[in-house]
XYZ file of C-alpha atoms in Angstrom:
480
model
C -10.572 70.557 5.042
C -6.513 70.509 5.641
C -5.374 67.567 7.043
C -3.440 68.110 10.409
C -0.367 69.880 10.477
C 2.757 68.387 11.043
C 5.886 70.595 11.972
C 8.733 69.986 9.134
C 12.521 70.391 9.959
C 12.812 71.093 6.090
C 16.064 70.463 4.634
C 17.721 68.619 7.820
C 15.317 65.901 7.159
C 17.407 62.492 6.759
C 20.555 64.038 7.799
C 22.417 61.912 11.051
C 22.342 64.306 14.301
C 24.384 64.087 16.746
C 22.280 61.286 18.548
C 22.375 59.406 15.398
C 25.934 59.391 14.723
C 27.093 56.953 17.604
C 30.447 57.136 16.858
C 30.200 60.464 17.960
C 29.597 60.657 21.333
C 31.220 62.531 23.852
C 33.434 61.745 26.295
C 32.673 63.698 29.975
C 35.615 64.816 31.353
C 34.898 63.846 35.228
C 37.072 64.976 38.393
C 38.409 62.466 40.852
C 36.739 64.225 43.616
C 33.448 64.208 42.300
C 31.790 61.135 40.390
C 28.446 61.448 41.246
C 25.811 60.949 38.782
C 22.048 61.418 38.991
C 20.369 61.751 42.891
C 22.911 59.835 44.473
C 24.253 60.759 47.582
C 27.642 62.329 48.188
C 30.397 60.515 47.711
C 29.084 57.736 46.292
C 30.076 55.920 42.600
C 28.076 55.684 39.448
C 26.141 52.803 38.646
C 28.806 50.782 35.960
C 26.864 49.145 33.458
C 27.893 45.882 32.048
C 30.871 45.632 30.072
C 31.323 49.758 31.136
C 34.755 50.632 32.365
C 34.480 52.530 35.354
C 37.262 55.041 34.353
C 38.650 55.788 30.568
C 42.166 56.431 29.649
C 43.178 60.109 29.764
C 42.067 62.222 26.979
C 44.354 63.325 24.322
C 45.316 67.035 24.861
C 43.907 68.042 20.762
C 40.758 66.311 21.504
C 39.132 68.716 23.993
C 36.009 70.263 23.220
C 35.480 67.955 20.256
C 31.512 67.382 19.438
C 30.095 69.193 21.841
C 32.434 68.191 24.848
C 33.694 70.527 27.461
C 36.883 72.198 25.830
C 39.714 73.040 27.805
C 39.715 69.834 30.339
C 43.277 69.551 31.796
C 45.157 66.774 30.718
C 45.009 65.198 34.138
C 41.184 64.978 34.515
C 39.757 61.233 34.371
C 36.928 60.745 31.620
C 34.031 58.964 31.874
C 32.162 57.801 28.633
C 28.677 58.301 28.543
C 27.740 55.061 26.310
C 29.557 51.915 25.441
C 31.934 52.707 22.817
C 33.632 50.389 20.581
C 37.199 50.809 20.068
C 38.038 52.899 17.459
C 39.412 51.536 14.236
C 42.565 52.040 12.816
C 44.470 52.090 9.869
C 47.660 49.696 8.610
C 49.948 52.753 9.907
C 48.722 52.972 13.174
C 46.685 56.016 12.753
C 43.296 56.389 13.745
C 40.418 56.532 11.495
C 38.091 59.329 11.628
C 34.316 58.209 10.977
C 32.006 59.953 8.510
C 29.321 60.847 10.770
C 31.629 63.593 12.230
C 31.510 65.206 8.724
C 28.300 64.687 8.591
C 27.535 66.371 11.538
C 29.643 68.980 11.159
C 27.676 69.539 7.263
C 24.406 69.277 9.311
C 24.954 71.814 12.081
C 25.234 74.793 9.092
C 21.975 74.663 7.063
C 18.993 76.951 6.414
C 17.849 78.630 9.301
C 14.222 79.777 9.687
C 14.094 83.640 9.522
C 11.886 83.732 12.365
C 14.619 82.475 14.987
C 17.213 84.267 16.625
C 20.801 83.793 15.397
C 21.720 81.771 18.157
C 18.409 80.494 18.936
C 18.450 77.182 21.397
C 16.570 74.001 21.561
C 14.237 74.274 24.587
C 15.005 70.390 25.623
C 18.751 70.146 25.586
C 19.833 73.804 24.578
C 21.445 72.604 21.074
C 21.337 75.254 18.018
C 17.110 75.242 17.552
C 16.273 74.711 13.542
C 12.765 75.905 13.797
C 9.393 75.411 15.354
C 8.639 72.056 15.941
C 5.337 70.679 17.500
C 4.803 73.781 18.809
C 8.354 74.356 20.278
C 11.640 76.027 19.473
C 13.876 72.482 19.080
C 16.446 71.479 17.637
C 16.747 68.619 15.031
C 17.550 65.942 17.014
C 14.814 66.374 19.551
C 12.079 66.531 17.023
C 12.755 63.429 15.722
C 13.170 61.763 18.507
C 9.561 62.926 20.166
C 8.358 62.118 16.579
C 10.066 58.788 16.480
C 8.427 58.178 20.005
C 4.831 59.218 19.447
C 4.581 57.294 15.914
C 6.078 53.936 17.633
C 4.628 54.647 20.874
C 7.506 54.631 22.557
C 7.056 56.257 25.861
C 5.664 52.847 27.765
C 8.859 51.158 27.913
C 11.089 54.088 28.639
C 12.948 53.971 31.796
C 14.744 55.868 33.876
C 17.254 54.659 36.236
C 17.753 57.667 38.513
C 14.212 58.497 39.687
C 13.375 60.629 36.740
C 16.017 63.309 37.774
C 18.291 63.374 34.832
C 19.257 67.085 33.858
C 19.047 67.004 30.002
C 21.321 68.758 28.001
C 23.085 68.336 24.782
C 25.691 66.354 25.930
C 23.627 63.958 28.179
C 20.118 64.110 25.892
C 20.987 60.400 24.842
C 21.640 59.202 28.393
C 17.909 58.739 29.556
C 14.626 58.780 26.996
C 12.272 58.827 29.900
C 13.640 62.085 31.321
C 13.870 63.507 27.419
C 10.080 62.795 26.523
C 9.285 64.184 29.832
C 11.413 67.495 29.011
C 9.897 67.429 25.641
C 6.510 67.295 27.231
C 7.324 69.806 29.770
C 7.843 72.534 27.286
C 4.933 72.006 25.391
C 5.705 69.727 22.935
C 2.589 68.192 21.151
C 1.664 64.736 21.309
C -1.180 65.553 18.625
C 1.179 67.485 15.858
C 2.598 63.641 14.829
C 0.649 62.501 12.399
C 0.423 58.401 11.704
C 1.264 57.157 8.312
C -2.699 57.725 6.937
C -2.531 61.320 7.591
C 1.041 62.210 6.846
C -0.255 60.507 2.937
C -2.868 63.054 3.456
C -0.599 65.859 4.314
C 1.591 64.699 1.069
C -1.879 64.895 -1.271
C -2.515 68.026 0.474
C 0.553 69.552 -0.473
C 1.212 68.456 -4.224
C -2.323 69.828 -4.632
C -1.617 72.871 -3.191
C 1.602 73.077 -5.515
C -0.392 72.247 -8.626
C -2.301 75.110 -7.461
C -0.454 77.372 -7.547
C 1.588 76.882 -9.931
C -1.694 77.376 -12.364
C -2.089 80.506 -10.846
C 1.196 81.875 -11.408
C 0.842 81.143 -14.900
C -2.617 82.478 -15.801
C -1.168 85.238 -13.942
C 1.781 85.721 -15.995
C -0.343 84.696 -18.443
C -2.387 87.953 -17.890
C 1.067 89.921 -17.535
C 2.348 89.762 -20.991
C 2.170 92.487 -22.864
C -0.504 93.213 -25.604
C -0.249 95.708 -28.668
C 0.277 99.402 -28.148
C -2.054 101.606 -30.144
C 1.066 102.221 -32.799
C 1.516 98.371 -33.051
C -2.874 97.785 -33.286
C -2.006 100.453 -36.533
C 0.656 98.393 -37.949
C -1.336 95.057 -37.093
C -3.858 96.408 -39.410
C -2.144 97.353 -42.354
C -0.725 93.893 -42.254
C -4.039 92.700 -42.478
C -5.392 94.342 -44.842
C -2.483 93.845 -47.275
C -3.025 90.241 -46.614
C -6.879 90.166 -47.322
C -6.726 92.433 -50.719
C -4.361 89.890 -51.897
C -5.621 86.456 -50.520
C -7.688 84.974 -53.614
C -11.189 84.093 -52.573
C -10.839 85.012 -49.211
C -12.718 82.997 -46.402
C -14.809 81.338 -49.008
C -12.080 79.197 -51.120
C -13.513 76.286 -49.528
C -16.887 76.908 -51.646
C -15.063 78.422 -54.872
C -12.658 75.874 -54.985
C -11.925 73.421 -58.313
C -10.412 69.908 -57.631
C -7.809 69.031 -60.263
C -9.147 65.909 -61.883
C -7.400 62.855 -60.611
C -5.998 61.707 -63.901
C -3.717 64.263 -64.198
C -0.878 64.015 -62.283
C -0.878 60.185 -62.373
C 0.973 59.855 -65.401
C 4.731 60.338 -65.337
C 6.848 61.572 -68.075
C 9.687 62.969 -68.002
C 12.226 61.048 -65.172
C 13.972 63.539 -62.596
C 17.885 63.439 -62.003
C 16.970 62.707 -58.159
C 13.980 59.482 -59.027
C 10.823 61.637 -58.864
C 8.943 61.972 -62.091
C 7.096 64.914 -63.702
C 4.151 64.635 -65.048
C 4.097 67.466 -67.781
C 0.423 67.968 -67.754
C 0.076 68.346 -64.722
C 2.682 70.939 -64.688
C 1.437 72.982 -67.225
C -1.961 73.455 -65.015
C 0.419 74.511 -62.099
C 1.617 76.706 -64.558
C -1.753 78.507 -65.333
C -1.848 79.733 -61.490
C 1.668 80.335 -60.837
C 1.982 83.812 -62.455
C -1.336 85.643 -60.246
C -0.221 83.467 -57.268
C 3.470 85.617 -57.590
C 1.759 89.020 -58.878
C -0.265 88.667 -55.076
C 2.786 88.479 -53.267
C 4.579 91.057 -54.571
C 1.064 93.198 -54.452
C 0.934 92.448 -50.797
C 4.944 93.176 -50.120
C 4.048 96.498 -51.919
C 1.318 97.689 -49.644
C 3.591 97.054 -46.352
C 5.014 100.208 -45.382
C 8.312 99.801 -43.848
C 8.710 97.428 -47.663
C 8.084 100.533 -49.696
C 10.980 102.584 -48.522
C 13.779 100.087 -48.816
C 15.933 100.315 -51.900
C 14.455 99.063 -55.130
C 17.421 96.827 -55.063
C 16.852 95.356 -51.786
C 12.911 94.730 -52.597
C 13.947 92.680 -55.414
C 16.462 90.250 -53.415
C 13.172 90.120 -50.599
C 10.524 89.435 -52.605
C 12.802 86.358 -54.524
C 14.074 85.154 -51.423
C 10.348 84.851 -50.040
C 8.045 84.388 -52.726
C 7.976 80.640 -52.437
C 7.607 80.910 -48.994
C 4.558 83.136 -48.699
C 2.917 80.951 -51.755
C 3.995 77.709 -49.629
C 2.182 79.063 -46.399
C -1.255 80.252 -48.748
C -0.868 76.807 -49.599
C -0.752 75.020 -46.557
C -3.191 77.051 -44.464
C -5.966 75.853 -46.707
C -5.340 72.106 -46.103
C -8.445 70.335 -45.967
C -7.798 67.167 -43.982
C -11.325 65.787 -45.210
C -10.140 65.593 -48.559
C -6.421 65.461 -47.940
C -5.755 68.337 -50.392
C -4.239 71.661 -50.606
C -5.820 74.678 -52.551
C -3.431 76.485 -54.558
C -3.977 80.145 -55.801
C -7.483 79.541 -53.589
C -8.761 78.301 -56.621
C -7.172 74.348 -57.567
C -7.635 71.960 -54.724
C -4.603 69.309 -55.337
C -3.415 65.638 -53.699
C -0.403 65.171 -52.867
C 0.467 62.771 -55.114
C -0.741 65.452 -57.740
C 1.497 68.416 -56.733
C 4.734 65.742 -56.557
C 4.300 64.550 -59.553
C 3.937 68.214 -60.575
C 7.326 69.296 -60.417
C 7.753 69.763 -56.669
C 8.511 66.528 -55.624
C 10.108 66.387 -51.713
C 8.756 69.949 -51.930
C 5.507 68.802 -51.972
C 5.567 66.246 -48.782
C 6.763 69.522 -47.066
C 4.293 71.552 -48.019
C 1.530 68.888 -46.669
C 3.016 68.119 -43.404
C 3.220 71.580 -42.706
C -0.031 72.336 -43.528
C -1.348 69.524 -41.543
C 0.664 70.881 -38.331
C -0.900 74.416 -38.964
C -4.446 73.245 -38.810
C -4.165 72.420 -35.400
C -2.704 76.313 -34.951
C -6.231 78.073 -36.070
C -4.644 80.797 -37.359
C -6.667 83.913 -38.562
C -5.754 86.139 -40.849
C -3.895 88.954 -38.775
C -1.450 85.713 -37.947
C -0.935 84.463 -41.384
C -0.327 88.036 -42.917
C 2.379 89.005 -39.672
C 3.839 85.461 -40.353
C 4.442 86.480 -43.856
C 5.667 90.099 -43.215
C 8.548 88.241 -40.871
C 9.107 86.115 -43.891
C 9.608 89.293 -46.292
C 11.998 90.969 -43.833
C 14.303 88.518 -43.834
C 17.690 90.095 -43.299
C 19.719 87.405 -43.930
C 18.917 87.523 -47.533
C 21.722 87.390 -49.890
C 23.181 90.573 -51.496
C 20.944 93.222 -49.428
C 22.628 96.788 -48.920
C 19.990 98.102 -46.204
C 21.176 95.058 -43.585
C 19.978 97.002 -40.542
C 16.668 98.804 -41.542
C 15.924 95.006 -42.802
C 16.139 93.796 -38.910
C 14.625 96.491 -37.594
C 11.731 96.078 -39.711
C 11.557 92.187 -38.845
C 12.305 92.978 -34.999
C 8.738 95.895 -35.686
C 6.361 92.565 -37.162
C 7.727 89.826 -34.243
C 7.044 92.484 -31.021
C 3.441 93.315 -32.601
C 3.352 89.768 -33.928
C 4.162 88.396 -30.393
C 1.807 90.737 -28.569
C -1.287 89.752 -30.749
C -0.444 86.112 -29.707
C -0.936 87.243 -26.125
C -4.114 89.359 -27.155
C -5.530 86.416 -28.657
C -4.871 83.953 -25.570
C -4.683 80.282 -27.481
C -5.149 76.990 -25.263
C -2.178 75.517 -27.030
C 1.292 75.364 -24.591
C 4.468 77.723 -25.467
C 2.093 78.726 -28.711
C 4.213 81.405 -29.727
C 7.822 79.687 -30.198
C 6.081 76.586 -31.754
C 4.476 78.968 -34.277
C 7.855 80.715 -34.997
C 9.562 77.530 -35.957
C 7.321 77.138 -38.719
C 9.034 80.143 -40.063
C 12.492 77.505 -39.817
C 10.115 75.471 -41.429
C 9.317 77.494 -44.516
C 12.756 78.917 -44.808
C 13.610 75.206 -45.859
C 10.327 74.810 -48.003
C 11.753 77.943 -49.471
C 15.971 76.162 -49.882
C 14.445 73.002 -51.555
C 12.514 74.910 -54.177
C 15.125 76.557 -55.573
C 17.103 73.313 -55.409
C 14.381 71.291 -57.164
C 14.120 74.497 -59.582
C 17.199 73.828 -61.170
C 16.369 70.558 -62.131
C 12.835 71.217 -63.459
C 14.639 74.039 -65.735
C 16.489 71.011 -67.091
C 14.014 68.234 -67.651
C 10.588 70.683 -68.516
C 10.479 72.053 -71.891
C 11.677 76.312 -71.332
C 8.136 77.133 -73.148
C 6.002 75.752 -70.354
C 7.813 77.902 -67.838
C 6.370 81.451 -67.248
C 8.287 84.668 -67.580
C 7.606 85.516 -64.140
C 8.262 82.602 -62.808
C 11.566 82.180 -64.381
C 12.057 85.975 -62.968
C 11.509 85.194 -59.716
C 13.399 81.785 -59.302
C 16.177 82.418 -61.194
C 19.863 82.878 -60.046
C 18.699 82.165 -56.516
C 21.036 80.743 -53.942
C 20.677 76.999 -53.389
C-alpha cells in the first residue's frame, strides 16, 4: 500500500522565497493621514515595536515597486518598514551593496510551472504567483513551506497574533503575523494530514526509487521487445551463413568426443630461440603443421559458399580470404576452449595448452588466442553467431589493395543488420550483448596483425621445408 502523499513544489525545493530572503523585505509606503494598522480605531498610531522607528527616511525615487512593493509611491510619502531591518551594508566607495537573495529571488520567481495552472495563476493565501497544488491548494512556494514547516514542528501553539486575529494577508504582509497565515492556510483548505513526519516521508522516498526501478525495467524489456528481428530475406541469408559454417566446421558439435590431446612432451622442449625471447619448439611445430593446410582449405571452402563472396573480383577474394584467414582459424580456435582442461582444439581435432601452442610458433599470439576464447565462453554462442561473426570478418573493406571498396561495405553492412537482428531474436541475459560481442571482432583483427608479425620471424628461424605451400600462400606478403 502507498504511503501517504505529500504535495511536492518540485524544482523550487531549497530555493530562498521571498519570506526567506530577509534582506528583502519591503518597505510600505504609508500616508501621513492614515497610519492605522490592524482593528485599531481611527486615527490612532501603530503599535512601535522595540528598537522600531516609528517613521523611515523617504524612499529613493528608483526604488519604487522593488520586491513586491507598491510602485509608483510619490517621493513625498513616509514609509513604514514592516520588520526590523538592519542597515544596509556598504562598500569602501560609498555605494550600497546589493544582497544575493534578491538574485535569488528574482532566479526563483521564473521556474517550471505545472501545466495544469493558469498562466497567471495566484496563491490562494497571499495572492503570490501559485507553483502548483499543494496540500490540496493552489499556493505558492512560500506558503507551502511555511504550513509544512508548521505542521512538522508543530508550530501553530505558540503563534500569536497581536491584532485580534484580523490581519489581511497578502504578499507583502504574509510575514507580518503566522497566526493569521496558518489560519488563512487553513481557511482555504489546506491539509493538516498531507505533511508527512520524517518516518513516512523515508517511506514516500522508498516508495518512489521503487517505483523508478520499476519502471525503468519496464521500459527496457519493452524496448527490449521493440528491436527489430530478421526479415524473411535476412532469415534466407542467416541460413546460408549457417550452413556454410557447419559443412566446413570439422567435427561439428561433437569435437569434444573426437578430440586428440597433443601429448604433453611436445611442446616443452625449446629449440630454436626467437628474435623477440620466445622459443620454438620445432616438433611441436611440425604437428601444427599437419593441421594447418585443411584448417585453411575450410575457410576458403566456407568464403566460397557465401554468396555476396562469389561475385566479387577474383582479385579482391584473394586479398579477403588472406586478410582473414587467421582470423576465422583464431575464432574456430577459441570457441572450443575447454576451461576444464584449459585447452584449445585446433582443426576440431588436436586439443592444445597454452604453453604448447606458444612454444609452437605463435608465441604472444597464443595468450591472445586463450584469453579470447575464455571471454567467449561466457557469450554461448551457437553456430548462426559464430558463422555471421566470421562473414563480418571476410568482408572486411578495409583490406589492403581491394578494387570493389563499396560492394565490400555493403556486403559487411548486409551480415551486421541480419547479424544484429538475430541477437535480438535470440534475447541473451547478458547487458549491451551485442556491442560487447562486436569488439571481439577489434579483438581478432589484432589476433589477425600479430600473426603476420610473428610470421615473419618464424619464416626466419623454422627450417622453409616444415612450412606448407599453402600456408606460405596465404601468409605471405601480408601487411604487418
Amino acid at each position: 500500500m502507498d504511503p501517504p502523499r505529500e504535495e511536492s513544489g518540485g524544482i523550487w525545493t531549497g530555493f530562498h522565497t521571498r519570506e526567506q530572503a530577509g534582506a528583502c523585505l519591503p518597505w510600505v509606503p504609508v500616508s501621513r493621514r492614515n497610519t492605522r494598522r490592524g482593528p485599531a480605531g481611527p486615527g490612532s498610531r501603530p503599535a512601535r515595536g522595540p528598537g522600531r522607528p516609528l517613521i523611515s527616511p523617504l524612499r529613493p525615487p528608483d526604488s519604487a515597486g522593488r520586491d513586491g512593493g507598491v510602485g509608483g509611491a510619490p517621493s513625498d510619502e513616509l514609509c513604514l518598514p514592516l520588520s526590523p531591518r538592519p542597515h544596509p551594508r556598504r562598500s569602501p566607495d560609498g555605494k550600497r551593496k546589493r544582497k544575493s537573495s534578491q538574485c535569488s529571488l528574482k532566479s526563483s520567481m521564473s521556474g517550471y510551472i505545472p501545466s495544469y495552472l493558469d498562466k497567471d495563476e495566484q496563491c490562494v493565501v497571499c495572492g503570490d504567483k501559485a507553483t502548483g497544488y499543494h496540500y490540496r491548494c493552489i499556493t505558492c512556494e512560500g506558503c507551502k513551506g511555511f504550513f509544512r514547516r508548521t505542521i512538522q514542528k508543530n508550530l501553530h501553539p505558540t503563534y500569536s497574533c497581536k491584532y485580534d486575529s484580523c490581519c489581511v494577508i497578502d504578499k507583502i504582509t504574509r510575514n507580518q503575523c503566522q497566526l493569521c497565515r496558518f489560519k488563512k492556510c487553513i481557511g482555504v483548505g489546506m491539509a493538516m494530514d498531507l505533511v508527512l513526519d520524517d518516518s513516512k516521508r523515508v517511506a514516500k522516498r522508498k516508495l518512489i526509487e521503487e517505483n523508478r526501478e520499476r519502471r525503468r525495467k519496464e521500459e527496457m524489456i519493452k524496448s527490449l521487445q521493440q528491436r527489430p528481428e530478421p526479415t524473411d530475406g535476412e532469415w534466407e541469408l542467416i541460413q546460408l551463413v549457417t550452413e556454410a559454417h557447419r559443412s566446413t566446421n570439422a567435427q561439428g558439435s561433437h569435437w569434444k568426443q573426437k578430440r586428440k590431446f597433443l601429448p604433453e612432451d611436445i611442446g616443452q622442449s625449446p629449440i630454436a630461440s626467437m628474435p623477440d625471447g620466445d622459443k620454438v619448439d620445432l616438433e611441436a611445430f611440425s604437428e601444427f603443421t599437419k593441421i594447418i593446410t585443411p584448417a585453411i582449405t575450410r575457410v576458403v571452402d566456407f568464403a566460397k559458399k557465401l554468396p555476396m563472396f562469389s561475385e566479387l573480383p577474383c582479385e579482391d577474394q584473394i586479398i579477403l580470404l588472406k586478410g582473414c584467414c587467421m582470423e576465422i582459424m583464431s575464432l574456430r580456435a577459441a570457441v572450443r576452449y575447454d576451461p576444464d582442461s584449459e585447452t584449445l582444439t585446433l582443426s576440431g581435432e588436436m586439443a592444445v595448452k597454452r604453453e604448447q601452442l606458444k612454444n609452437g610458433g605463435l608465441g604472444v599470439v597464443s595468450d591472445a588466442i586463450f584469453d579470447l576464447g575464455k571471454s567467449l565462453s561466457a557469450f554461448n554462442l551457437d553456430d548462426t553467431e559464430v558463422a555471421l561473426l566470421q562473414a563480418v570478418l571476410l568482408m572486411s573493406s578495409d583490406r589492403s589493395g581491394l578494387l570493389c571498396v563499396d560492394k565490400i561495405e555493403k556486403c559487411q553492412e548486409a551480415y551486421l543488420l541480419a547479424f544484429e537482428h538475430y541477437i535480438n531474436y535470440r534475447k541473451h541475459n547478458i547487458p549491451h550483448f551485442w556491442p560487447k560481442l562486436l569488439m571481439k571482432v577489434t579483438d581478432l583483427r589484432m589476433i589477425g596483425a600479430c600473426h603476420a608479425s610473428r610470421f615473419l620471424h618464424m619464416k626466419v628461424e623454422c627450417p622453409t621445408e616444415l612450412f606448407p605451400p599453402l600456408f606460405l600462400e596465404v601468409f605471405e606478403d601480408q601487411e604487418v
